[in-house]
CSV table of N, CA and C in Angstrom, one decimal:
chain,number,residue,atom,x,y,z
A,2,MET,N,20.5,-2.9,-44.5
A,2,MET,CA,19.7,-2.4,-43.4
A,2,MET,C,18.3,-2.9,-43.7
A,3,THR,N,17.8,-3.4,-42.6
A,3,THR,CA,16.3,-3.9,-42.7
A,3,THR,C,15.3,-2.9,-42.4
A,4,THR,N,14.2,-3.2,-43.1
A,4,THR,CA,13.1,-2.1,-43.0
A,4,THR,C,12.2,-2.5,-41.7
A,5,PHE,N,11.5,-1.5,-41.3
A,5,PHE,CA,10.6,-1.8,-40.2
A,5,PHE,C,9.7,-3.0,-40.5
A,6,SER,N,9.1,-3.1,-41.7
A,6,SER,CA,8.1,-4.0,-42.0
A,6,SER,C,8.8,-5.4,-41.9
A,7,THR,N,10.1,-5.6,-42.4
A,7,THR,CA,10.8,-6.9,-42.3
A,7,THR,C,11.1,-7.2,-40.9
A,8,GLN,N,11.5,-6.3,-40.0
A,8,GLN,CA,11.7,-6.6,-38.7
A,8,GLN,C,10.4,-6.9,-37.9
A,9,LEU,N,9.4,-6.3,-38.3
A,9,LEU,CA,7.9,-6.6,-37.6
A,9,LEU,C,7.5,-8.0,-37.9
A,10,LYS,N,7.8,-8.3,-39.3
A,10,LYS,CA,7.2,-9.8,-39.8
A,10,LYS,C,8.1,-10.8,-39.0
A,11,LYS,N,9.5,-10.6,-38.8
A,11,LYS,CA,10.4,-11.5,-38.2
A,11,LYS,C,9.9,-11.6,-36.7
A,12,PHE,N,9.7,-10.5,-36.0
A,12,PHE,CA,9.3,-10.5,-34.7
A,12,PHE,C,7.9,-11.3,-34.4
A,13,ARG,N,7.0,-11.1,-35.3
A,13,ARG,CA,5.7,-11.7,-35.3
A,13,ARG,C,5.8,-13.2,-35.6
A,14,GLN,N,6.6,-13.6,-36.5
A,14,GLN,CA,6.9,-14.9,-36.7
A,14,GLN,C,7.5,-15.8,-35.7
A,15,GLU,N,8.5,-15.1,-35.1
A,15,GLU,CA,9.3,-15.6,-33.9
A,15,GLU,C,8.3,-15.9,-32.7
A,16,ARG,N,7.3,-15.1,-32.6
A,16,ARG,CA,6.5,-15.3,-31.5
A,16,ARG,C,5.1,-15.9,-31.8
A,17,HIS,N,5.1,-16.4,-33.1
A,17,HIS,CA,3.9,-17.3,-33.6
A,17,HIS,C,2.7,-16.4,-33.4
A,18,LEU,N,2.7,-15.2,-33.8
A,18,LEU,CA,1.5,-14.4,-33.9
A,18,LEU,C,1.0,-14.2,-35.3
A,19,SER,N,-0.4,-14.1,-35.4
A,19,SER,CA,-0.9,-13.9,-36.7
A,19,SER,C,-1.0,-12.4,-36.8
A,20,GLN,N,-1.2,-11.9,-38.0
A,20,GLN,CA,-1.4,-10.4,-38.1
A,20,GLN,C,-2.6,-9.9,-37.3
A,21,ASP,N,-3.6,-10.7,-37.3
A,21,ASP,CA,-4.7,-10.3,-36.4
A,21,ASP,C,-4.5,-10.2,-35.0
A,22,GLU,N,-3.7,-11.2,-34.5
A,22,GLU,CA,-3.5,-11.2,-33.1
A,22,GLU,C,-2.5,-10.1,-32.7
A,23,LEU,N,-1.5,-9.7,-33.6
A,23,LEU,CA,-0.7,-8.5,-33.3
A,23,LEU,C,-1.4,-7.2,-33.3
A,24,ALA,N,-2.4,-7.2,-34.3
A,24,ALA,CA,-3.1,-5.9,-34.5
A,24,ALA,C,-4.0,-5.7,-33.2
A,25,LYS,N,-4.6,-6.8,-32.6
A,25,LYS,CA,-5.3,-6.7,-31.5
A,25,LYS,C,-4.5,-6.2,-30.3
A,26,ASP,N,-3.2,-6.8,-30.2
A,26,ASP,CA,-2.3,-6.4,-29.1
A,26,ASP,C,-2.0,-5.1,-29.1
A,27,LEU,N,-1.8,-4.4,-30.3
A,27,LEU,CA,-1.4,-3.0,-30.6
A,27,LEU,C,-2.5,-2.1,-30.7
A,28,PHE,N,-3.7,-2.6,-30.6
A,28,PHE,CA,-4.9,-1.8,-30.7
A,28,PHE,C,-5.0,-1.0,-32.2
A,29,ILE,N,-4.6,-1.8,-33.2
A,29,ILE,CA,-4.8,-1.2,-34.6
A,29,ILE,C,-5.4,-2.3,-35.4
A,30,SER,N,-5.7,-1.9,-36.6
A,30,SER,CA,-6.4,-2.8,-37.6
A,30,SER,C,-5.5,-3.7,-38.2
A,31,ARG,N,-6.0,-5.0,-38.6
A,31,ARG,CA,-5.2,-5.9,-39.3
A,31,ARG,C,-4.5,-5.4,-40.5
A,32,GLN,N,-5.4,-4.5,-41.2
A,32,GLN,CA,-4.9,-3.9,-42.5
A,32,GLN,C,-3.7,-3.0,-42.3
A,33,ALA,N,-3.6,-2.4,-41.1
A,33,ALA,CA,-2.4,-1.5,-40.9
A,33,ALA,C,-1.2,-2.4,-40.7
A,34,ILE,N,-1.4,-3.6,-40.2
A,34,ILE,CA,-0.2,-4.4,-40.0
A,34,ILE,C,0.2,-5.0,-41.4
A,35,SER,N,-0.7,-5.4,-42.2
A,35,SER,CA,-0.3,-6.0,-43.5
A,35,SER,C,0.4,-4.9,-44.4
A,36,LYS,N,0.0,-3.6,-44.2
A,36,LYS,CA,0.8,-2.6,-45.0
A,36,LYS,C,2.3,-2.5,-44.5
């Protein structure tokens, strides 16, 4: 069973998004993504 963080990282890498770009798209901080 994969965790949410693992799935999120895979999704982000497949779409060539940085943590910062994803955070901006989701209207949350980059620190929230990294956790």
